[in-house]
CSV table of C-alpha atoms in Angstrom, one decimal:
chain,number,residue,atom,x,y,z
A,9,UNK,CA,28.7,-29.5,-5.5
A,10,UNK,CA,31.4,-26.9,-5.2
A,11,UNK,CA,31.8,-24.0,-3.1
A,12,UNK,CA,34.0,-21.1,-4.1
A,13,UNK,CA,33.4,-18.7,-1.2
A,14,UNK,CA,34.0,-19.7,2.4
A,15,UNK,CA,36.0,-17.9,5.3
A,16,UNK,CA,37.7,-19.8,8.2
A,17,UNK,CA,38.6,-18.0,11.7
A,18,UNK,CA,41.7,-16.0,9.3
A,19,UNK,CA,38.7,-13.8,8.0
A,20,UNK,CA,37.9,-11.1,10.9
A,21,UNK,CA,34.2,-11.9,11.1
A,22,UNK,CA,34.5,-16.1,11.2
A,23,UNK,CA,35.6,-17.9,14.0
A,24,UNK,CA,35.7,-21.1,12.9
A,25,UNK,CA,39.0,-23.2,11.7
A,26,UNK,CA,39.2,-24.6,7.8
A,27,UNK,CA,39.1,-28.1,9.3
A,28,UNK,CA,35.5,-27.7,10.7
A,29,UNK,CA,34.1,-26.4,7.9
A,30,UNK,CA,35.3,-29.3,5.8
A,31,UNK,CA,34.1,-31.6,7.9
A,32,UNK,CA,30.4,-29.8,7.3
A,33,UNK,CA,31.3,-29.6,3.4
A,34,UNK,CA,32.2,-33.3,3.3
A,35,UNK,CA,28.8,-34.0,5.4
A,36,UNK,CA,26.8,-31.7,2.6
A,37,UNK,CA,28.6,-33.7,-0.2
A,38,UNK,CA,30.8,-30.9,-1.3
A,39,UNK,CA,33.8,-32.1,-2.8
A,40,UNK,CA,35.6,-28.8,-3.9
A,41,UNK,CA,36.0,-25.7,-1.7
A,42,UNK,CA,38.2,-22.8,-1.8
A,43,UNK,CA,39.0,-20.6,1.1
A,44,UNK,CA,38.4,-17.3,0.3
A,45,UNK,CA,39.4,-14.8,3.3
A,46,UNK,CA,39.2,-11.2,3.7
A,47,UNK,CA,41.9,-9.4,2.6
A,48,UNK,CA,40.5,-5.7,3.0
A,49,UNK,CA,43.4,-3.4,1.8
A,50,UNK,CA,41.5,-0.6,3.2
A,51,UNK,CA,39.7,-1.2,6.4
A,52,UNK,CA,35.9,-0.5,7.0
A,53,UNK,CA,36.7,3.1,8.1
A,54,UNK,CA,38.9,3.7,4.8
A,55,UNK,CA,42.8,3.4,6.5
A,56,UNK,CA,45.4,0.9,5.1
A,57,UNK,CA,44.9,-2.3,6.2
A,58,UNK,CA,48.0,-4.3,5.7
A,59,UNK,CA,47.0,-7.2,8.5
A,60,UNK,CA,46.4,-10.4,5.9
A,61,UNK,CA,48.5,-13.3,6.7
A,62,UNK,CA,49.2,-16.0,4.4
A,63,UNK,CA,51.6,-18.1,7.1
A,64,UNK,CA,47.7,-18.7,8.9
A,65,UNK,CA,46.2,-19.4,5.7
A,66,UNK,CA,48.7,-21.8,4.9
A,67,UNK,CA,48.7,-23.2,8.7
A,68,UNK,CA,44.3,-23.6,7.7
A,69,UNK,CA,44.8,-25.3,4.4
A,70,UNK,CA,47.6,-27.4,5.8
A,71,UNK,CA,45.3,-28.9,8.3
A,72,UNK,CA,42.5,-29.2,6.3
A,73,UNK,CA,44.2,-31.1,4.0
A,74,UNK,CA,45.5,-33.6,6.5
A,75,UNK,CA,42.1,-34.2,7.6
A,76,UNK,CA,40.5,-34.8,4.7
A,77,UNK,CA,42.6,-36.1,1.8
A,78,UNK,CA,39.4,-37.3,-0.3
A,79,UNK,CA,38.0,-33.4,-0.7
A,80,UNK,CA,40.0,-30.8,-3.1
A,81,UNK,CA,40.7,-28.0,-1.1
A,82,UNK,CA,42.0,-24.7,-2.9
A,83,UNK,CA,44.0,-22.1,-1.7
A,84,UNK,CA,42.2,-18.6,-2.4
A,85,UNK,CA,41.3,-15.2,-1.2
A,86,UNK,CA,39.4,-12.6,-1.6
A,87,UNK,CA,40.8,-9.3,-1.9
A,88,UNK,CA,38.9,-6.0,-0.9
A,89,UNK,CA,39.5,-2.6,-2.3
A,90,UNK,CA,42.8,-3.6,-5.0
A,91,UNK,CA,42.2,-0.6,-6.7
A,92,UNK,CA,43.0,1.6,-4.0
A,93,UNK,CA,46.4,0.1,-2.9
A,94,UNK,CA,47.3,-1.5,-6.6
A,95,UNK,CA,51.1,-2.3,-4.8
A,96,UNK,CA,49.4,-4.1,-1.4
A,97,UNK,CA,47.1,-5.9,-4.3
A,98,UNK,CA,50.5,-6.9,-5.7
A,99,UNK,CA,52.4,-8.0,-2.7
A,100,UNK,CA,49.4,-10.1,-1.8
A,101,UNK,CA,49.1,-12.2,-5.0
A,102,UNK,CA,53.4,-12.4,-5.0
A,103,UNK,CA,52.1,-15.5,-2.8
A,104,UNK,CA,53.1,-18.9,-4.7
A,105,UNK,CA,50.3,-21.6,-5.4
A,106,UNK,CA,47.0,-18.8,-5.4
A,107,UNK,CA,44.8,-20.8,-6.8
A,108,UNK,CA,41.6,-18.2,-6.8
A,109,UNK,CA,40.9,-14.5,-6.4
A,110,UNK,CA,37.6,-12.9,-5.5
A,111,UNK,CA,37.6,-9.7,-6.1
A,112,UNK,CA,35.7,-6.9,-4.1
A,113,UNK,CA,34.5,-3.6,-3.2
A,114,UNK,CA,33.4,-3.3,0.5
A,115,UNK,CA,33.8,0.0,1.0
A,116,UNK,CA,32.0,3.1,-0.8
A,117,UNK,CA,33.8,6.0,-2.8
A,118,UNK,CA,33.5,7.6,0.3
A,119,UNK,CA,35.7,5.2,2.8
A,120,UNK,CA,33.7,3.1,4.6
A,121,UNK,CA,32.5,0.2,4.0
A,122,UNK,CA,28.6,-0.4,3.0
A,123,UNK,CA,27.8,-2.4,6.5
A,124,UNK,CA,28.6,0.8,8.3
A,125,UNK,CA,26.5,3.5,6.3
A,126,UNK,CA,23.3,4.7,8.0
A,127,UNK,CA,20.8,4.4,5.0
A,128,UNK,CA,18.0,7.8,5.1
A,129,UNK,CA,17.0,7.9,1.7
A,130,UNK,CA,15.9,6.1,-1.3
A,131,UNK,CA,18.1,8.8,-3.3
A,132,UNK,CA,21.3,8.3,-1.0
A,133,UNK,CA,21.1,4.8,-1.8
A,134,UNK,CA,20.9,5.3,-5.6
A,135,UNK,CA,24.0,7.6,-5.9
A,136,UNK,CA,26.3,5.2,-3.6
A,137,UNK,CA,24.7,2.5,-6.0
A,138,UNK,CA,26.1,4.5,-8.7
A,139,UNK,CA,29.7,4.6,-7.5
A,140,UNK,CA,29.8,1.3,-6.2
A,141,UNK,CA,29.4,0.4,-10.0
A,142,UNK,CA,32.4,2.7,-11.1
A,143,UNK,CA,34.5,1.1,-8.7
A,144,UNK,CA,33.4,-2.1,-9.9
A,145,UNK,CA,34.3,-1.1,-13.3
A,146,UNK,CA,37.8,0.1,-13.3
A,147,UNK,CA,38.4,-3.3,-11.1
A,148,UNK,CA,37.2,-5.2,-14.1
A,149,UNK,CA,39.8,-3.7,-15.8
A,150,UNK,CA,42.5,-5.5,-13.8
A,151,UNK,CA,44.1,-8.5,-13.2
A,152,UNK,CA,43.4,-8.4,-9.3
A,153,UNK,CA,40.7,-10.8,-9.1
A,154,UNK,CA,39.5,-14.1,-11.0
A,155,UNK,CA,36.1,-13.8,-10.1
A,156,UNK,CA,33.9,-10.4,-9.7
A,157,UNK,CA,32.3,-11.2,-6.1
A,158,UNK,CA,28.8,-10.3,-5.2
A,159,UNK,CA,28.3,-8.0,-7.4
A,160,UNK,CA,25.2,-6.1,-5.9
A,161,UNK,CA,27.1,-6.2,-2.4
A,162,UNK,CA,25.0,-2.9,-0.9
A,163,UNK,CA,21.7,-4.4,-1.5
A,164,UNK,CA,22.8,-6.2,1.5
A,165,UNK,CA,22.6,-3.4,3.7
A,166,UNK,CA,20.1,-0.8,1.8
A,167,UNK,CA,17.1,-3.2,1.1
A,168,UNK,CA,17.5,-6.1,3.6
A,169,UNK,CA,18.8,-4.5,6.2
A,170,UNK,CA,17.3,-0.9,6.2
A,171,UNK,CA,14.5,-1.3,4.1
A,172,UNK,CA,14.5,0.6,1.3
A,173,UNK,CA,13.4,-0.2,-2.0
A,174,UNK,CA,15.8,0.1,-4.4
A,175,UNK,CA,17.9,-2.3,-7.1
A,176,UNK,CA,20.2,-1.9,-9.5
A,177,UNK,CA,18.0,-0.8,-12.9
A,178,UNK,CA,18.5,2.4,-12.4
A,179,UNK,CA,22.2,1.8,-13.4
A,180,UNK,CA,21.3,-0.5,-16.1
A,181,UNK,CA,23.9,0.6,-18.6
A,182,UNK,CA,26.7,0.5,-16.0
A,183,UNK,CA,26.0,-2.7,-15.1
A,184,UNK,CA,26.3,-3.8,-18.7
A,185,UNK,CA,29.6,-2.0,-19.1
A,186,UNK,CA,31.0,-4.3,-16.1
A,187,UNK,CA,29.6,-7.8,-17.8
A,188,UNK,CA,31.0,-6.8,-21.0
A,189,UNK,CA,34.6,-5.9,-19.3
A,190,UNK,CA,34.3,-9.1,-17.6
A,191,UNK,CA,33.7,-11.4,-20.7
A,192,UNK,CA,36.4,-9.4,-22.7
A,193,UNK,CA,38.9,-9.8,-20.4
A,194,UNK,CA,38.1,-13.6,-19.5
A,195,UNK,CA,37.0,-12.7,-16.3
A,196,UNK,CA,34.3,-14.4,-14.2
A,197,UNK,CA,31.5,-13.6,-12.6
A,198,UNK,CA,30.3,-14.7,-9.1
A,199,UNK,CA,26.8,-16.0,-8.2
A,200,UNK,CA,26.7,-15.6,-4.4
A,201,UNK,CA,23.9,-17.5,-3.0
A,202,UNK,CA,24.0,-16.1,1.1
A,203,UNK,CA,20.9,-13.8,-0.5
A,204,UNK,CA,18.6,-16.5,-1.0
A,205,UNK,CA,18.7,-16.8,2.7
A,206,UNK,CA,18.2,-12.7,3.0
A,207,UNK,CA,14.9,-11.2,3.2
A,208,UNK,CA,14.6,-10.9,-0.7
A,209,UNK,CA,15.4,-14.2,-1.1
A,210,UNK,CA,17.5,-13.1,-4.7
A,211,UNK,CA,21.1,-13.9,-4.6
A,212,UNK,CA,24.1,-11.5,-5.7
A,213,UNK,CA,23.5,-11.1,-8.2
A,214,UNK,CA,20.4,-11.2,-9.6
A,215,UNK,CA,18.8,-13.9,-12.2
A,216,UNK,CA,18.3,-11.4,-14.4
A,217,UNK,CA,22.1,-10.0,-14.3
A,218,UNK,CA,23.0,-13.6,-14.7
A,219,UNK,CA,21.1,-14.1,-17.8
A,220,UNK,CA,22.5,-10.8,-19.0
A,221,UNK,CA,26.2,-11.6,-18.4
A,222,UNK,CA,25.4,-15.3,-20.3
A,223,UNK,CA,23.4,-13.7,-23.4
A,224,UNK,CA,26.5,-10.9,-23.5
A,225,UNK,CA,28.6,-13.9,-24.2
A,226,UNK,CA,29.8,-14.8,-20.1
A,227,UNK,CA,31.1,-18.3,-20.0
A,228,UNK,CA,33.1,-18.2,-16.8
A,229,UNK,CA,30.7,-18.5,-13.5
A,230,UNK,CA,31.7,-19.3,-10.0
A,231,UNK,CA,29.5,-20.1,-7.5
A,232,UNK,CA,30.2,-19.4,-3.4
A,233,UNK,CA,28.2,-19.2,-0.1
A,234,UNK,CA,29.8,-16.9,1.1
A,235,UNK,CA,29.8,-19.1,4.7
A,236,UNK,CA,31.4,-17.9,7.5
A,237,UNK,CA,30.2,-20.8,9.9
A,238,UNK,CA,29.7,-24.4,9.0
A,239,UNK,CA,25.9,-24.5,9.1
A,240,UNK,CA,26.1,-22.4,6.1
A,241,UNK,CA,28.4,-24.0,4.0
A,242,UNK,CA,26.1,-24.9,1.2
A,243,UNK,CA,23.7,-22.5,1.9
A,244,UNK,CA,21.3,-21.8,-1.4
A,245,UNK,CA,24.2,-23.7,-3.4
A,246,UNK,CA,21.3,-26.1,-5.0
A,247,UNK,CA,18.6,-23.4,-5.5
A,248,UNK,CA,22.0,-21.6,-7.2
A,249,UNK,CA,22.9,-24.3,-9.4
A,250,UNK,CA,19.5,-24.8,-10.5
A,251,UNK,CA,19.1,-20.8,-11.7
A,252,UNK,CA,22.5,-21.4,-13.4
A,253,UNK,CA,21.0,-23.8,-15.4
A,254,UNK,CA,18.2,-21.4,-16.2
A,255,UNK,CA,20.4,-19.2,-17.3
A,256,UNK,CA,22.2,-21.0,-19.6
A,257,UNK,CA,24.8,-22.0,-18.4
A,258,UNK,CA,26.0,-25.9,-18.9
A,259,UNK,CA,29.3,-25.6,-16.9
A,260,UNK,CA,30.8,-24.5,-13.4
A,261,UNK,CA,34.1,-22.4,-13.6
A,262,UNK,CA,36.6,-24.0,-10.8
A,263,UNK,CA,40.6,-22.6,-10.3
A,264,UNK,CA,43.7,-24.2,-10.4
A,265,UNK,CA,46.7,-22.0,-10.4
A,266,UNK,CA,44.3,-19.0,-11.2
A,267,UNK,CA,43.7,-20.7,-14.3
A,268,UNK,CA,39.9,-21.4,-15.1
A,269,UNK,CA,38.3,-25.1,-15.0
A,270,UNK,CA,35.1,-25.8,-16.3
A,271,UNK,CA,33.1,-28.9,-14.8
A,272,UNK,CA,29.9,-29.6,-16.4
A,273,UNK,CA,26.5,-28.9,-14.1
């Protein structure tokens, strides 16, 4: 198995150092991680955020590595809100030896980020569903990210959370738009599986969003848990795998260098 999306105590919401959650990857028989960390360029109430450290991400993977030779351990991030600070997006991936980039949007058109919105209506929800998407699609046009992470990131917060009942159908055709910009420009897409533990039980995104982005021509997939504590660290990844497979797909996209691996599933 391989885990593409992990956060160590250099992410502001993990505690927990590299080293431990190797130790529960190697126990889960994971033998390829990549520490992804926040790197928020706008914080959750829409400021600059210019706090990221790569001398602690380095200090993580450096210990990781001592401690466990036998597992490959890549050096990522994930990188929130590039569009908005496009020369903070390019300082940040200046770093030598980036092996992987998740690319995000946490935060709505509006500033702040989707964990911190107070849901009241089926409607609301819709329209920040709708500009999620553009934001989605004009990073798709970039070279800030590898991988397009989570992509139906508010269902987090407006179904599981606050309980309304919406998806992302309504916005069929912008949806498409995205997958198409991903496979034309050799971009991957990100199967999340922290939502099969969620109260929907689907990951982000979707089966069916998978099956679109595979039948559009997709042959770059990642796959991440998105753990932020060791019990988690292959959270979903077989139940994932398995709906890859349904889907299509015959091969696993890994990074070296940012440059795209396929291992066979």
């Amino acid at each position: 198995m391989w885990n593409y999306h992990l956060h160590s105590r250099c992410s502001f919401d993990a505690d927990y150092p590299l080293t431990e959650m190797c130790r529960a990857a190697k126990k889960a028989g994971i033998m390829e991680l990549c520490l992804t960390d926040h790197c928020d360029l706008v914080d959750e109430k829409g400021q600059p955020n210019d706090d990221f450290d790569w001398t602690a991400e380095n200090r993580e993977l450096l210990a990781a590595r001592q401690c466990y030779p036998e597992l490959t351990i890549r050096k990522g991030v994930e990188l929130g809100q590039a569009i908005l600070r496009p020369e903070a997006a390019e300082k940040i991936l200046s770093e030598p030896d980036i092996d992987f980039v998740l690319g995000s949007m946490h935060d709505s058109p509006q500033g702040i980020d989707y964990y911190w919105i107070e849901y009241t209506s089926r409607e609301q929800c819709l329209s920040l569903i709708e500009g999620y998407l553009q934001a989605l699609l004009k990073l798709s046009k970039t070279d800030y990210f590898d991988s397009l992470a989570h992509l139906t990131y508010p269902l987090r917060y407006m179904r599981d959370r606050a309980g309304f009942p919406v998806d992302f159908h309504s916005q069929d055709d912008l949806v498409q738009e995205v997958l198409k910009t991903l496979v034309e420009r050799g971009k991957a897409l990100e199967l999340n599986t922290s939502g099969f533990g969620s109260a929907s039980g689907e990951p982000l995104p979707p089966e069916y969003i998978v099956k679109r982005y595979r039948q559009l021509g997709g042959e770059l997939i990642t796959i991440g848990t998105d753990a932020h504590e060791p019990k988690n660290i292959a959270a979903g990844l077989e139940q994932g795998m398995a709906m890859l497979r349904r889907c299509g797909f015959r091969y696993l996209t890994v990074y070296e260098k940012r440059k795209p691996l396929q291992q066979r599933i």
